[in-house]
Amino acid sequence: VLAHWAFGGGWLQAGGTLDFAGGVPVEMGSGFSALAAALVVGARKDHGRQAILPHNSVYVLLGAGLLWFGWFGFNGGSGFSTGNPSVLAFVNTLLTPACTLVVWFVLDLIRGRKVTAIGAATAIIVGCVLITPAGGYVSPGWAMLLGALGAVPSWGVIAYRTRTRVDETLDVLAAHGTAGFFGILFIGLFAQQSWNGVSDGWLYGNFDQMVDQALAAFSAPVYAFVATFVLLK
């Protein structure tokens, strides 16, 4: 449903929403559905009393590296050519996660005085998700800012979740839902027609683009959450 909203002439796309590679159906759809599923299913009996540790941090890092490598195809391929949109998305897919990784390390150092392999892997995924909707619409400079700023809300959601009874251990809400939400809104501010050939954002004089992005950023999570909640109930 969300894919048909955002692509193929769906009402979000027809209204002007920009989503390069799936921030609406893939990222926000999965993130907010995960939250709904976790709330319906409930926490495990030992949740909060027993530490849940990764089985093998080397495998986690290897998987994150493979995902980042694959994301070049995912985002770059969403331009459906070897032209400027695909090249821009490819470059941005390198820069955004790199900046997310740096800021994530700083946040972890402030909170726990150390960085971790699992934190690094999470940061890479968050950065890839952040640039997924914006990859072909923002300049490399803004893509770097997106990675740096977008790390903060996703890191915050993970830090806060550990204080709740929400048993969503894979942090899909933080890494996909929150990052996808932030990436969609970022387009509304910083899209640059001189780079994307489609539309400017609010910073470049097109406030309507911000409105279009905000509509997607708030309607997609509501649908994903409610639909999953009702289905599982």
mmCIF file of C-alpha atoms in Angstrom, residues 15-116:
data_model
loop_
_atom_site.group_PDB
_atom_site.id
_atom_site.type_symbol
_atom_site.label_atom_id
_atom_site.label_comp_id
_atom_site.label_asym_id
_atom_site.label_seq_id
_atom_site.Cartn_x
_atom_site.Cartn_y
_atom_site.Cartn_z
ATOM 1 C CA GLY A 15 0.930 15.496 -4.815
ATOM 2 C CA GLY A 16 4.641 16.232 -5.091
ATOM 3 C CA THR A 17 6.283 14.043 -2.422
ATOM 4 C CA LEU A 18 9.859 13.088 -3.292
ATOM 5 C CA ASP A 19 11.138 9.674 -2.215
ATOM 6 C CA PHE A 20 14.138 8.446 -4.155
ATOM 7 C CA ALA A 21 14.503 4.838 -3.027
ATOM 8 C CA GLY A 22 11.818 3.915 -0.515
ATOM 9 C CA GLY A 23 11.849 6.022 2.627
ATOM 10 C CA VAL A 24 8.066 5.794 2.819
ATOM 11 C CA PRO A 25 7.292 2.097 2.114
ATOM 12 C CA VAL A 26 10.579 0.435 3.071
ATOM 13 C CA GLU A 27 11.907 2.471 5.968
ATOM 14 C CA MET A 28 8.945 4.096 7.710
ATOM 15 C CA GLY A 29 6.730 1.182 6.780
ATOM 16 C CA SER A 30 8.991 -1.357 8.472
ATOM 17 C CA GLY A 31 9.960 0.844 11.429
ATOM 18 C CA PHE A 32 6.524 1.818 12.628
ATOM 19 C CA SER A 33 5.088 -1.613 11.852
ATOM 20 C CA ALA A 34 7.784 -3.067 14.102
ATOM 21 C CA LEU A 35 6.691 -0.798 16.941
ATOM 22 C CA ALA A 36 3.057 -1.817 16.499
ATOM 23 C CA ALA A 37 3.998 -5.504 16.391
ATOM 24 C CA ALA A 38 6.127 -5.192 19.538
ATOM 25 C CA LEU A 39 3.279 -3.518 21.413
ATOM 26 C CA VAL A 40 0.727 -6.125 20.345
ATOM 27 C CA VAL A 41 2.917 -9.168 21.013
ATOM 28 C CA GLY A 42 4.313 -7.766 24.242
ATOM 29 C CA ALA A 43 7.634 -8.240 25.965
ATOM 30 C CA ARG A 44 9.291 -11.557 26.682
ATOM 31 C CA LYS A 45 9.039 -12.790 30.255
ATOM 32 C CA ASP A 46 12.692 -12.100 31.014
ATOM 33 C CA HIS A 47 12.780 -8.756 29.203
ATOM 34 C CA GLY A 48 14.705 -6.210 31.232
ATOM 35 C CA ARG A 49 16.078 -8.827 33.617
ATOM 36 C CA GLN A 50 18.449 -10.672 31.305
ATOM 37 C CA ALA A 51 20.966 -8.988 29.020
ATOM 38 C CA ILE A 52 20.401 -9.635 25.327
ATOM 39 C CA LEU A 53 23.835 -9.770 23.743
ATOM 40 C CA PRO A 54 24.811 -10.279 20.101
ATOM 41 C CA HIS A 55 25.894 -13.824 19.395
ATOM 42 C CA ASN A 56 28.909 -12.824 17.303
ATOM 43 C CA SER A 57 29.987 -9.202 16.883
ATOM 44 C CA VAL A 58 32.305 -10.114 13.993
ATOM 45 C CA TYR A 59 29.350 -11.476 12.051
ATOM 46 C CA VAL A 60 27.346 -8.355 12.923
ATOM 47 C CA LEU A 61 30.076 -6.109 11.500
ATOM 48 C CA LEU A 62 30.453 -8.319 8.451
ATOM 49 C CA GLY A 63 26.720 -8.134 7.860
ATOM 50 C CA ALA A 64 26.694 -4.363 8.263
ATOM 51 C CA GLY A 65 29.537 -4.047 5.772
ATOM 52 C CA LEU A 66 27.737 -6.235 3.267
ATOM 53 C CA LEU A 67 24.581 -4.188 3.742
ATOM 54 C CA TRP A 68 26.407 -0.923 3.143
ATOM 55 C CA PHE A 69 27.990 -2.408 0.016
ATOM 56 C CA GLY A 70 24.604 -3.609 -1.176
ATOM 57 C CA TRP A 71 23.024 -0.248 -0.440
ATOM 58 C CA PHE A 72 25.099 1.316 -3.219
ATOM 59 C CA GLY A 73 23.150 -0.872 -5.594
ATOM 60 C CA PHE A 74 19.873 -0.241 -3.801
ATOM 61 C CA ASN A 75 20.144 3.557 -3.846
ATOM 62 C CA GLY A 76 22.251 3.939 -6.961
ATOM 63 C CA GLY A 77 20.046 1.539 -8.878
ATOM 64 C CA SER A 78 16.953 3.514 -7.963
ATOM 65 C CA GLY A 79 18.007 6.096 -10.547
ATOM 66 C CA PHE A 80 17.309 3.429 -13.218
ATOM 67 C CA SER A 81 20.337 4.553 -15.235
ATOM 68 C CA THR A 82 24.005 5.427 -15.021
ATOM 69 C CA GLY A 83 23.127 9.116 -15.244
ATOM 70 C CA ASN A 84 23.383 11.956 -12.755
ATOM 71 C CA PRO A 85 20.675 10.811 -10.273
ATOM 72 C CA SER A 86 22.304 7.414 -9.814
ATOM 73 C CA VAL A 87 25.801 8.861 -9.514
ATOM 74 C CA LEU A 88 24.586 11.403 -6.946
ATOM 75 C CA ALA A 89 22.797 8.713 -4.938
ATOM 76 C CA PHE A 90 25.877 6.484 -5.069
ATOM 77 C CA VAL A 91 28.148 9.225 -3.727
ATOM 78 C CA ASN A 92 25.672 10.243 -1.035
ATOM 79 C CA THR A 93 25.341 6.612 0.071
ATOM 80 C CA LEU A 94 29.039 6.691 0.923
ATOM 81 C CA LEU A 95 29.059 10.081 2.659
ATOM 82 C CA THR A 96 25.937 9.956 4.821
ATOM 83 C CA PRO A 97 26.676 6.720 6.749
ATOM 84 C CA ALA A 98 30.290 7.850 7.239
ATOM 85 C CA CYS A 99 29.100 11.027 8.961
ATOM 86 C CA THR A 100 26.502 9.111 10.968
ATOM 87 C CA LEU A 101 29.252 6.792 12.162
ATOM 88 C CA VAL A 102 31.396 9.681 13.444
ATOM 89 C CA VAL A 103 28.549 11.326 15.367
ATOM 90 C CA TRP A 104 27.403 7.953 16.735
ATOM 91 C CA PHE A 105 30.869 7.353 18.140
ATOM 92 C CA VAL A 106 30.800 10.740 19.853
ATOM 93 C CA LEU A 107 27.378 10.051 21.389
ATOM 94 C CA ASP A 108 28.500 6.638 22.623
ATOM 95 C CA LEU A 109 31.643 8.142 24.099
ATOM 96 C CA ILE A 110 29.640 10.770 25.942
ATOM 97 C CA ARG A 111 27.187 8.220 27.310
ATOM 98 C CA GLY A 112 29.394 5.223 28.051
ATOM 99 C CA ARG A 113 32.980 6.370 27.484
ATOM 100 C CA LYS A 114 33.540 3.780 24.775
ATOM 101 C CA VAL A 115 32.543 2.917 21.247
ATOM 102 C CA THR A 116 31.352 -0.550 20.292
#
